[in-house]
Structure formats: C-alpha cells, structure tokens
Amino acid sequence: MSASPVLFTPGPTQVRPEVLEAFARPVISHRGPEIAAIIRDVLPALREVFGAKGDLLLSSSSASGLMEGAIRNLVDRRCLHLVCGAFGERWKTIALDCGREADALRVEPGQPIRPEDLDRALQQGQYEAVCLTHNETATGVTNPLAAIAEVMRRHPEVLLLVDAVSSLGGMPVEVDRHGIDVCLASVQKAMALPPGFSLCAVSPRALARAREMKGRGYYFDFVRLAEASAKGQPLATPSVSHLSALQAQLDIMAREGLPARFARHEAMAATVQAWALQRFGILAAEGCRSSTVTCVVNTRKIAVADLLARLKQRGYQISNGYGDLKEVTFRIGHMGEHTVQEVEALLSLLDELLAA
C-alpha cells in the first residue's frame, strides 16, 4: 500500500505521529474516572484557545451538528446569516431545514462582510441571532470579526453565533473579548486532529436563552452538554479516542504558545499568497485573506483536476475549488502543524508540475 499523501487541503490536515499514537490508545470507559480526568485537563487549555472563560461543549460530531444545535437551542423564529461563501450558505440551509425563518446578507465571493451593512439589517429589529462564518473555507476570506462584534454591541438583544471551523487554533478568535455567544469549530483543520469531533464555547446569556427554548432535542442540547462538561463527563458515548488525541494536541500547542502558532500561520499564508499572486491570482480581496487557507484563482485556465492528480502521485494533496468555484479556483490549506519550509517544498513541486 502506498503512503498517504501529505495533506495541504483546507481540512483535514496533517496530524502529528504522537497525536495519532494518542488516538490509538486502548479504549477506556466513558463513565470512569479516567475520562473525567482527561476532560478536566482539556477544558482549561481549550479556554485559552477560545479566549473564553465560560462553558465549553464537547461533541462527537462534525461542526455541522453544532450549527444545527445552535439554531435549535437559540433561534425560535428568525435569524440573519452573513454569507460570503458556501459554508455560510450551509448554515442558512440548516436553519431553514430546522423550520426557522432565515435571511441572508450576502457579498460576492472573495469579499468580506461589511459591518455597516450588518448594522442596517439589524436596525429592522426582527432577528434573534446573527450567524457568521469567521473564516470562509470555500473562498479564503477572513471576515472582520472585531468590527462585526462592535456592531453587535449596538444590538444587545441579538446573539452572535460564530463558525470558527477553519480559524480556531490558527488565528485569534477571542470569544469573551468580542462578546461571542456561540463559537463552534471542528478539530480537523487548524487544531490538527483527525476529523469527527467538534468544540463549542457558549456564553451565559446563550445558555439562559437555551433553557427557555422548547424542542432543543437531546444530542445537541446545549444545556445538557454544558452540564455534562462541567461535571467532567460526556453527555452520551463520546469518541474516547478523540479526547485522548485532543489532550495530546493541546499539550503540543501549549509548548509552542498561541502567539507563536498564530505567527507561524501568518508566515505560511504570506508564503503561499506571494506565490499565488505571481503565478495566478487570489480570490480573497486584499486585507481579508485567510491565515489558514488560500483560494487561488485559476487565471491560467489549467485543468485543476489534472494538476491535483499529478500532485497526489508525487505525494501531496491540495483541493479543487468548492461548489461553483470548482476548476475556477483551487485551494491550499496552510494550517495545523505545517511549517513554512514544508509549504515551500509544496510550492516548489507545484512549480515543477506547472512547467511540465
């Protein structure tokens, strides 16, 4: 069997061998003292990553499950979705499928949400929550979280729900500083764990609203999840392997330090984006380009699928454009435990393949 390619996709990304070793530890009881010790160990470290002092939820699901949970727990009638790409659109679809009214404030792919447009939309006074994709994986756009949070402070009756799937662990999120009520993320991107687990920080006022909401369901009931975490217990049978791997990965992240980790992601992004501007183009407008994923515009009209296949044969994997952007763009993930030197090796190989 051939070796797996090195992943520079926008998730999943490479996982360190020692984290995989932790993932492969013998399974332990999910109701014994051992699992409680792991949960009580990871929660303080996760609070550092989120920049949140409040309740944290641990879910053996992708973040899409927590997106649905956020709607069922916190939106009784109507929410506003800030859409700058496919994953912002997905959250709106989830809300509609949950039977809620959901409006979209959209911008063109490659553009960030404009805070002044959000302010005008909220002045109508009809929304219970705003749903924001912090870092849009489909377009490589990082939305202006601080400016959006400032707008939200002028509308304190509206909750701010944030998808940090491709930003958490790769760039600052700062839940408490920005007054975020729900911040959710999967672990297979900048957190650099195997896929299949997700994390969520929840504010006290969000939990208070959830307690009054009927029809929250069970598996993604934020109140039950928060109570379980506070006791050092899972709500239902968890992925014990993910919890062991999360504990190991958080130790790695602590040794590096979050400021150094964020600076490394910025350096990788700068390297990829300089290359992309010289060879192709970048979809994301200047000033809103992601530190974790770059969406390269296929200005040379190459056969992207063919390039990706030849690259995979040489031991590396990147991703085609997502949805309507397939073949029009391709995406390079520079997140998790990769280094600038590893990024440079990938780009050198891409140059070789493009010249062939």
mmCIF file of C-alpha atoms in Angstrom, residues 6-332:
data_model
loop_
_atom_site.group_PDB
_atom_site.id
_atom_site.type_symbol
_atom_site.label_atom_id
_atom_site.label_comp_id
_atom_site.label_asym_id
_atom_site.label_seq_id
_atom_site.Cartn_x
_atom_site.Cartn_y
_atom_site.Cartn_z
ATOM 1 C CA VAL A 6 0.814 14.948 2.725
ATOM 2 C CA LEU A 7 -2.373 16.953 3.223
ATOM 3 C CA PHE A 8 -2.357 20.638 2.327
ATOM 4 C CA THR A 9 -6.126 20.596 1.888
ATOM 5 C CA PRO A 10 -8.354 23.078 3.757
ATOM 6 C CA GLY A 11 -9.112 20.232 6.142
ATOM 7 C CA PRO A 12 -8.441 17.612 7.108
ATOM 8 C CA THR A 13 -4.806 18.449 7.570
ATOM 9 C CA GLN A 14 -1.773 16.502 8.735
ATOM 10 C CA VAL A 15 -1.833 15.014 12.234
ATOM 11 C CA ARG A 16 1.369 14.597 14.230
ATOM 12 C CA PRO A 17 2.517 10.996 14.827
ATOM 13 C CA GLU A 18 2.382 11.440 18.603
ATOM 14 C CA VAL A 19 -1.232 12.647 18.321
ATOM 15 C CA LEU A 20 -2.099 9.615 16.190
ATOM 16 C CA GLU A 21 -0.447 7.451 18.824
ATOM 17 C CA ALA A 22 -2.680 9.036 21.465
ATOM 18 C CA PHE A 23 -5.680 8.438 19.200
ATOM 19 C CA ALA A 24 -4.740 4.735 19.065
ATOM 20 C CA ARG A 25 -4.538 4.254 22.837
ATOM 21 C CA PRO A 26 -6.702 1.444 24.271
ATOM 22 C CA VAL A 27 -10.328 2.447 24.666
ATOM 23 C CA ILE A 28 -11.346 3.291 28.224
ATOM 24 C CA SER A 29 -14.743 3.523 29.871
ATOM 25 C CA HIS A 30 -16.504 6.754 29.032
ATOM 26 C CA ARG A 31 -18.039 6.842 32.533
ATOM 27 C CA GLY A 32 -14.972 6.126 34.631
ATOM 28 C CA PRO A 33 -12.586 8.469 36.460
ATOM 29 C CA GLU A 34 -10.049 8.237 33.621
ATOM 30 C CA ILE A 35 -12.286 10.038 31.128
ATOM 31 C CA ALA A 36 -13.226 12.645 33.724
ATOM 32 C CA ALA A 37 -9.527 13.349 34.255
ATOM 33 C CA ILE A 38 -8.994 13.869 30.517
ATOM 34 C CA ILE A 39 -11.981 16.217 30.202
ATOM 35 C CA ARG A 40 -10.927 18.246 33.237
ATOM 36 C CA ASP A 41 -7.432 18.506 31.757
ATOM 37 C CA VAL A 42 -8.511 19.678 28.299
ATOM 38 C CA LEU A 43 -11.136 22.246 29.312
ATOM 39 C CA PRO A 44 -8.719 24.881 30.728
ATOM 40 C CA ALA A 45 -6.453 24.522 27.695
ATOM 41 C CA LEU A 46 -9.413 24.890 25.349
ATOM 42 C CA ARG A 47 -10.499 28.035 27.174
ATOM 43 C CA GLU A 48 -7.120 29.527 26.285
ATOM 44 C CA VAL A 49 -7.598 28.635 22.610
ATOM 45 C CA PHE A 50 -11.117 30.057 22.501
ATOM 46 C CA GLY A 51 -10.321 33.043 24.693
ATOM 47 C CA ALA A 52 -13.380 32.123 26.738
ATOM 48 C CA LYS A 53 -13.904 31.661 30.463
ATOM 49 C CA GLY A 54 -17.398 30.181 30.239
ATOM 50 C CA ASP A 55 -18.930 26.843 29.362
ATOM 51 C CA LEU A 56 -17.435 24.576 26.724
ATOM 52 C CA LEU A 57 -19.246 21.824 24.843
ATOM 53 C CA LEU A 58 -17.573 18.667 23.514
ATOM 54 C CA SER A 59 -19.327 16.859 20.681
ATOM 55 C CA SER A 60 -18.511 13.623 18.847
ATOM 56 C CA SER A 61 -19.732 15.100 15.572
ATOM 57 C CA SER A 62 -18.638 17.499 12.893
ATOM 58 C CA ALA A 63 -19.304 21.184 13.493
ATOM 59 C CA SER A 64 -22.368 20.963 11.242
ATOM 60 C CA GLY A 65 -24.098 19.191 14.124
ATOM 61 C CA LEU A 66 -23.320 22.085 16.451
ATOM 62 C CA MET A 67 -24.557 24.536 13.797
ATOM 63 C CA GLU A 68 -27.905 22.766 13.875
ATOM 64 C CA GLY A 69 -27.749 22.682 17.657
ATOM 65 C CA ALA A 70 -27.157 26.431 17.797
ATOM 66 C CA ILE A 71 -30.278 27.052 15.734
ATOM 67 C CA ARG A 72 -32.461 24.635 17.729
ATOM 68 C CA ASN A 73 -31.228 25.973 21.069
ATOM 69 C CA LEU A 74 -31.208 29.689 20.374
ATOM 70 C CA VAL A 75 -33.467 30.677 17.484
ATOM 71 C CA ASP A 76 -37.189 30.389 17.975
ATOM 72 C CA ARG A 77 -38.237 32.309 14.885
ATOM 73 C CA ARG A 78 -35.764 34.244 12.725
ATOM 74 C CA CYS A 79 -32.007 34.621 12.217
ATOM 75 C CA LEU A 80 -29.686 36.511 9.895
ATOM 76 C CA HIS A 81 -26.848 34.738 8.082
ATOM 77 C CA LEU A 82 -23.777 36.621 6.909
ATOM 78 C CA VAL A 83 -22.871 34.785 3.721
ATOM 79 C CA CYS A 84 -19.615 35.194 1.811
ATOM 80 C CA GLY A 85 -19.309 31.625 0.560
ATOM 81 C CA ALA A 86 -20.632 28.079 0.561
ATOM 82 C CA PHE A 87 -20.271 27.362 4.272
ATOM 83 C CA GLY A 88 -22.131 30.498 5.301
ATOM 84 C CA GLU A 89 -24.832 29.391 2.884
ATOM 85 C CA ARG A 90 -24.891 25.938 4.504
ATOM 86 C CA TRP A 91 -25.702 27.379 7.931
ATOM 87 C CA LYS A 92 -28.662 29.233 6.417
ATOM 88 C CA THR A 93 -29.870 26.000 4.834
ATOM 89 C CA ILE A 94 -29.596 24.281 8.215
ATOM 90 C CA ALA A 95 -31.749 26.992 9.809
ATOM 91 C CA LEU A 96 -34.406 26.666 7.116
ATOM 92 C CA ASP A 97 -34.407 22.883 7.473
ATOM 93 C CA CYS A 98 -34.967 23.360 11.221
ATOM 94 C CA GLY A 99 -38.137 25.257 10.360
ATOM 95 C CA ARG A 100 -36.808 28.734 11.194
ATOM 96 C CA GLU A 101 -37.044 31.862 9.098
ATOM 97 C CA ALA A 102 -33.578 32.695 7.836
ATOM 98 C CA ASP A 103 -32.418 35.688 5.832
ATOM 99 C CA ALA A 104 -29.040 36.163 4.174
ATOM 100 C CA LEU A 105 -26.823 39.207 3.949
ATOM 101 C CA ARG A 106 -24.605 38.232 1.024
ATOM 102 C CA VAL A 107 -21.459 39.584 -0.571
ATOM 103 C CA GLU A 108 -19.666 38.413 -3.697
ATOM 104 C CA PRO A 109 -17.191 35.527 -3.294
ATOM 105 C CA GLY A 110 -13.824 36.963 -2.297
ATOM 106 C CA GLN A 111 -15.338 39.903 -0.415
ATOM 107 C CA PRO A 112 -15.792 40.189 3.362
ATOM 108 C CA ILE A 113 -18.978 41.105 5.171
ATOM 109 C CA ARG A 114 -19.315 44.871 5.555
ATOM 110 C CA PRO A 115 -20.140 45.845 9.155
ATOM 111 C CA GLU A 116 -22.190 48.847 8.034
ATOM 112 C CA ASP A 117 -24.470 46.550 6.021
ATOM 113 C CA LEU A 118 -24.995 44.390 9.102
ATOM 114 C CA ASP A 119 -25.864 47.443 11.169
ATOM 115 C CA ARG A 120 -28.542 48.479 8.672
ATOM 116 C CA ALA A 121 -30.001 44.975 8.603
ATOM 117 C CA LEU A 122 -30.181 44.788 12.388
ATOM 118 C CA GLN A 123 -31.930 48.136 12.664
ATOM 119 C CA GLN A 124 -35.041 46.365 11.391
ATOM 120 C CA GLY A 125 -35.169 44.701 14.832
ATOM 121 C CA GLN A 126 -36.508 41.332 13.699
ATOM 122 C CA TYR A 127 -33.608 38.955 14.359
ATOM 123 C CA GLU A 128 -32.832 36.774 17.375
ATOM 124 C CA ALA A 129 -29.339 35.814 16.218
ATOM 125 C CA VAL A 130 -26.666 36.586 13.652
ATOM 126 C CA CYS A 131 -24.723 33.648 12.200
ATOM 127 C CA LEU A 132 -21.214 34.486 10.979
ATOM 128 C CA THR A 133 -18.564 32.390 9.268
ATOM 129 C CA HIS A 134 -15.353 33.817 10.712
ATOM 130 C CA ASN A 135 -13.104 32.245 8.089
ATOM 131 C CA GLU A 136 -14.847 31.077 4.894
ATOM 132 C CA THR A 137 -13.095 27.890 3.829
ATOM 133 C CA ALA A 138 -14.555 27.990 0.318
ATOM 134 C CA THR A 139 -13.152 31.426 -0.553
ATOM 135 C CA GLY A 140 -10.216 32.031 1.803
ATOM 136 C CA VAL A 141 -11.864 35.148 3.247
ATOM 137 C CA THR A 142 -11.499 36.110 6.902
ATOM 138 C CA ASN A 143 -14.382 38.300 7.978
ATOM 139 C CA PRO A 144 -13.706 41.353 10.214
ATOM 140 C CA LEU A 145 -14.751 39.773 13.490
ATOM 141 C CA ALA A 146 -13.808 42.708 15.714
ATOM 142 C CA ALA A 147 -15.738 45.231 13.597
ATOM 143 C CA ILE A 148 -18.749 42.930 13.372
ATOM 144 C CA ALA A 149 -18.649 42.412 17.141
ATOM 145 C CA GLU A 150 -18.658 46.184 17.605
ATOM 146 C CA VAL A 151 -21.840 46.424 15.526
ATOM 147 C CA MET A 152 -23.412 43.655 17.586
ATOM 148 C CA ARG A 153 -22.808 45.615 20.792
ATOM 149 C CA ARG A 154 -25.260 48.199 19.456
ATOM 150 C CA HIS A 155 -27.883 45.451 19.227
ATOM 151 C CA PRO A 156 -27.546 43.640 22.571
ATOM 152 C CA GLU A 157 -30.804 41.728 22.145
ATOM 153 C CA VAL A 158 -29.312 39.779 19.203
ATOM 154 C CA LEU A 159 -26.988 36.807 19.820
ATOM 155 C CA LEU A 160 -23.747 36.427 17.842
ATOM 156 C CA LEU A 161 -23.123 32.855 16.654
ATOM 157 C CA VAL A 162 -19.739 32.212 15.019
ATOM 158 C CA ASP A 163 -18.441 29.373 12.869
ATOM 159 C CA ALA A 164 -14.711 29.228 13.641
ATOM 160 C CA VAL A 165 -14.197 25.877 11.908
ATOM 161 C CA SER A 166 -11.161 26.926 9.864
ATOM 162 C CA SER A 167 -9.873 29.642 12.186
ATOM 163 C CA LEU A 168 -9.776 28.162 15.706
ATOM 164 C CA GLY A 169 -6.202 27.233 16.532
ATOM 165 C CA GLY A 170 -4.783 29.100 13.553
ATOM 166 C CA MET A 171 -5.739 32.688 14.323
ATOM 167 C CA PRO A 172 -7.135 34.603 17.311
ATOM 168 C CA VAL A 173 -10.861 34.201 17.959
ATOM 169 C CA GLU A 174 -11.185 35.797 21.432
ATOM 170 C CA VAL A 175 -14.718 34.809 22.333
ATOM 171 C CA ASP A 176 -15.076 36.863 25.506
ATOM 172 C CA ARG A 177 -13.409 39.967 24.098
ATOM 173 C CA HIS A 178 -15.781 40.025 21.135
ATOM 174 C CA GLY A 179 -18.918 39.093 23.047
ATOM 175 C CA ILE A 180 -19.481 35.926 21.017
ATOM 176 C CA ASP A 181 -22.407 33.876 22.315
ATOM 177 C CA VAL A 182 -21.656 30.649 20.455
ATOM 178 C CA CYS A 183 -18.306 29.802 18.856
ATOM 179 C CA LEU A 184 -18.075 26.381 17.260
ATOM 180 C CA ALA A 185 -15.335 24.516 15.412
ATOM 181 C CA SER A 186 -14.386 21.105 14.098
ATOM 182 C CA VAL A 187 -10.954 19.757 15.048
ATOM 183 C CA GLN A 188 -9.599 18.574 11.676
ATOM 184 C CA LYS A 189 -8.392 21.948 10.438
ATOM 185 C CA ALA A 190 -6.082 24.302 12.354
ATOM 186 C CA MET A 191 -6.494 22.195 15.507
ATOM 187 C CA ALA A 192 -4.801 19.362 13.538
ATOM 188 C CA LEU A 193 -6.725 16.343 14.803
ATOM 189 C CA PRO A 194 -8.481 13.529 12.931
ATOM 190 C CA PRO A 195 -11.979 14.536 11.774
ATOM 191 C CA GLY A 196 -15.098 13.560 13.679
ATOM 192 C CA PHE A 197 -15.125 15.780 16.781
ATOM 193 C CA SER A 198 -16.139 19.372 17.463
ATOM 194 C CA LEU A 199 -15.847 22.026 20.145
ATOM 195 C CA CYS A 200 -18.024 24.939 21.225
ATOM 196 C CA ALA A 201 -17.834 27.883 23.614
ATOM 197 C CA VAL A 202 -21.193 29.180 24.881
ATOM 198 C CA SER A 203 -21.935 32.410 26.728
ATOM 199 C CA PRO A 204 -24.064 32.588 29.898
ATOM 200 C CA ARG A 205 -26.797 34.536 28.115
ATOM 201 C CA ALA A 206 -26.924 31.953 25.324
ATOM 202 C CA LEU A 207 -27.395 29.175 27.873
ATOM 203 C CA ALA A 208 -30.067 31.225 29.619
ATOM 204 C CA ARG A 209 -31.948 31.550 26.335
ATOM 205 C CA ALA A 210 -31.499 27.860 25.595
ATOM 206 C CA ARG A 211 -33.080 26.913 28.913
ATOM 207 C CA GLU A 212 -36.267 28.697 27.803
ATOM 208 C CA MET A 213 -36.321 27.090 24.345
ATOM 209 C CA LYS A 214 -38.632 24.171 23.624
ATOM 210 C CA GLY A 215 -37.691 21.440 21.179
ATOM 211 C CA ARG A 216 -33.924 21.648 21.683
ATOM 212 C CA GLY A 217 -33.541 17.932 21.066
ATOM 213 C CA TYR A 218 -31.211 15.772 23.125
ATOM 214 C CA TYR A 219 -27.862 15.068 21.461
ATOM 215 C CA PHE A 220 -27.174 18.758 20.693
ATOM 216 C CA ASP A 221 -28.967 20.194 23.727
ATOM 217 C CA PHE A 222 -26.553 22.928 24.798
ATOM 218 C CA VAL A 223 -27.843 22.929 28.380
ATOM 219 C CA ARG A 224 -27.267 19.199 28.816
ATOM 220 C CA LEU A 225 -23.897 19.372 27.050
ATOM 221 C CA ALA A 226 -22.716 22.236 29.277
ATOM 222 C CA GLU A 227 -23.851 20.465 32.440
ATOM 223 C CA ALA A 228 -22.053 17.293 31.392
ATOM 224 C CA SER A 229 -18.772 19.101 30.623
ATOM 225 C CA ALA A 230 -18.919 20.936 33.946
ATOM 226 C CA LYS A 231 -19.071 17.541 35.670
ATOM 227 C CA GLY A 232 -16.138 16.214 33.645
ATOM 228 C CA GLN A 233 -18.454 13.839 31.820
ATOM 229 C CA PRO A 234 -19.722 13.372 28.263
ATOM 230 C CA LEU A 235 -23.450 13.690 27.615
ATOM 231 C CA ALA A 236 -23.579 10.481 25.581
ATOM 232 C CA THR A 237 -20.997 7.938 24.488
ATOM 233 C CA PRO A 238 -18.135 10.066 23.125
ATOM 234 C CA SER A 239 -15.224 9.357 20.844
ATOM 235 C CA VAL A 240 -12.806 8.469 23.627
ATOM 236 C CA SER A 241 -10.009 8.309 21.061
ATOM 237 C CA HIS A 242 -10.587 11.927 20.062
ATOM 238 C CA LEU A 243 -10.447 13.059 23.673
ATOM 239 C CA SER A 244 -7.079 11.341 24.139
ATOM 240 C CA ALA A 245 -5.767 12.887 20.923
ATOM 241 C CA LEU A 246 -7.138 16.314 21.892
ATOM 242 C CA GLN A 247 -5.283 16.142 25.192
ATOM 243 C CA ALA A 248 -2.033 15.359 23.373
ATOM 244 C CA GLN A 249 -2.531 18.073 20.762
ATOM 245 C CA LEU A 250 -3.334 20.748 23.329
ATOM 246 C CA ASP A 251 -0.047 19.919 25.079
ATOM 247 C CA ILE A 252 1.770 20.429 21.760
ATOM 248 C CA MET A 253 0.002 23.736 21.209
ATOM 249 C CA ALA A 254 0.841 24.912 24.719
ATOM 250 C CA ARG A 255 4.534 24.177 24.176
ATOM 251 C CA GLU A 256 4.537 26.269 21.017
ATOM 252 C CA GLY A 257 2.404 29.026 22.534
ATOM 253 C CA LEU A 258 -0.578 30.610 20.817
ATOM 254 C CA PRO A 259 1.219 33.822 19.724
ATOM 255 C CA ALA A 260 3.954 31.773 18.027
ATOM 256 C CA ARG A 261 1.343 29.466 16.499
ATOM 257 C CA PHE A 262 -0.591 32.375 15.033
ATOM 258 C CA ALA A 263 2.603 33.977 13.721
ATOM 259 C CA ARG A 264 3.569 30.684 12.030
ATOM 260 C CA HIS A 265 0.192 30.549 10.303
ATOM 261 C CA GLU A 266 0.604 34.134 9.124
ATOM 262 C CA ALA A 267 4.045 33.307 7.736
ATOM 263 C CA MET A 268 2.736 30.254 5.879
ATOM 264 C CA ALA A 269 -0.111 32.323 4.456
ATOM 265 C CA ALA A 270 2.260 35.054 3.307
ATOM 266 C CA THR A 271 4.422 32.472 1.523
ATOM 267 C CA VAL A 272 1.500 30.852 -0.289
ATOM 268 C CA GLN A 273 -0.145 34.131 -1.182
ATOM 269 C CA ALA A 274 3.046 35.647 -2.599
ATOM 270 C CA TRP A 275 3.384 32.553 -4.795
ATOM 271 C CA ALA A 276 -0.261 32.682 -5.851
ATOM 272 C CA LEU A 277 -0.087 36.349 -6.838
ATOM 273 C CA GLN A 278 2.972 35.694 -9.010
ATOM 274 C CA ARG A 279 1.560 32.618 -10.761
ATOM 275 C CA PHE A 280 -2.226 33.056 -10.696
ATOM 276 C CA GLY A 281 -4.434 35.297 -8.566
ATOM 277 C CA ILE A 282 -6.201 35.213 -5.207
ATOM 278 C CA LEU A 283 -9.962 35.229 -4.807
ATOM 279 C CA ALA A 284 -9.995 36.958 -1.419
ATOM 280 C CA ALA A 285 -9.609 40.714 -1.587
ATOM 281 C CA GLU A 286 -6.519 42.286 -0.103
ATOM 282 C CA GLY A 287 -6.972 42.913 3.589
ATOM 283 C CA CYS A 288 -9.231 39.918 4.249
ATOM 284 C CA ARG A 289 -7.023 36.998 3.192
ATOM 285 C CA SER A 290 -7.049 33.996 5.475
ATOM 286 C CA SER A 291 -4.118 32.789 7.553
ATOM 287 C CA THR A 292 -5.215 29.156 7.163
ATOM 288 C CA VAL A 293 -6.427 28.668 3.560
ATOM 289 C CA THR A 294 -5.769 30.418 0.260
ATOM 290 C CA CYS A 295 -8.226 30.202 -2.626
ATOM 291 C CA VAL A 296 -6.180 30.585 -5.816
ATOM 292 C CA VAL A 297 -7.942 31.905 -8.928
ATOM 293 C CA ASN A 298 -7.217 29.784 -11.994
ATOM 294 C CA THR A 299 -6.259 32.685 -14.239
ATOM 295 C CA ARG A 300 -4.146 30.397 -16.442
ATOM 296 C CA LYS A 301 -7.120 28.140 -17.262
ATOM 297 C CA ILE A 302 -5.223 24.996 -16.345
ATOM 298 C CA ALA A 303 -7.008 21.673 -15.782
ATOM 299 C CA VAL A 304 -7.096 21.829 -11.985
ATOM 300 C CA ALA A 305 -8.227 18.227 -11.506
ATOM 301 C CA ASP A 306 -5.296 17.051 -13.641
ATOM 302 C CA LEU A 307 -2.819 19.132 -11.630
ATOM 303 C CA LEU A 308 -4.210 17.758 -8.374
ATOM 304 C CA ALA A 309 -3.954 14.180 -9.647
ATOM 305 C CA ARG A 310 -0.320 14.623 -10.709
ATOM 306 C CA LEU A 311 0.482 16.309 -7.409
ATOM 307 C CA LYS A 312 -1.066 13.428 -5.487
ATOM 308 C CA GLN A 313 1.099 10.992 -7.417
ATOM 309 C CA ARG A 314 4.093 12.935 -6.103
ATOM 310 C CA GLY A 315 2.888 12.646 -2.505
ATOM 311 C CA TYR A 316 0.969 15.879 -1.849
ATOM 312 C CA GLN A 317 -2.700 16.796 -1.836
ATOM 313 C CA ILE A 318 -4.435 20.157 -2.184
ATOM 314 C CA SER A 319 -8.091 20.828 -3.065
ATOM 315 C CA ASN A 320 -10.103 21.934 -6.033
ATOM 316 C CA GLY A 321 -12.461 24.874 -5.690
ATOM 317 C CA TYR A 322 -15.612 24.250 -3.691
ATOM 318 C CA GLY A 323 -19.040 24.069 -5.328
ATOM 319 C CA ASP A 324 -19.452 26.658 -8.073
ATOM 320 C CA LEU A 325 -15.771 27.544 -7.728
ATOM 321 C CA LYS A 326 -14.560 24.098 -8.807
ATOM 322 C CA GLU A 327 -11.909 24.342 -11.584
ATOM 323 C CA VAL A 328 -12.313 28.138 -11.436
ATOM 324 C CA THR A 329 -10.151 28.085 -8.309
ATOM 325 C CA PHE A 330 -8.090 25.684 -6.230
ATOM 326 C CA ARG A 331 -7.334 25.826 -2.527
ATOM 327 C CA ILE A 332 -4.179 25.344 -0.499
#
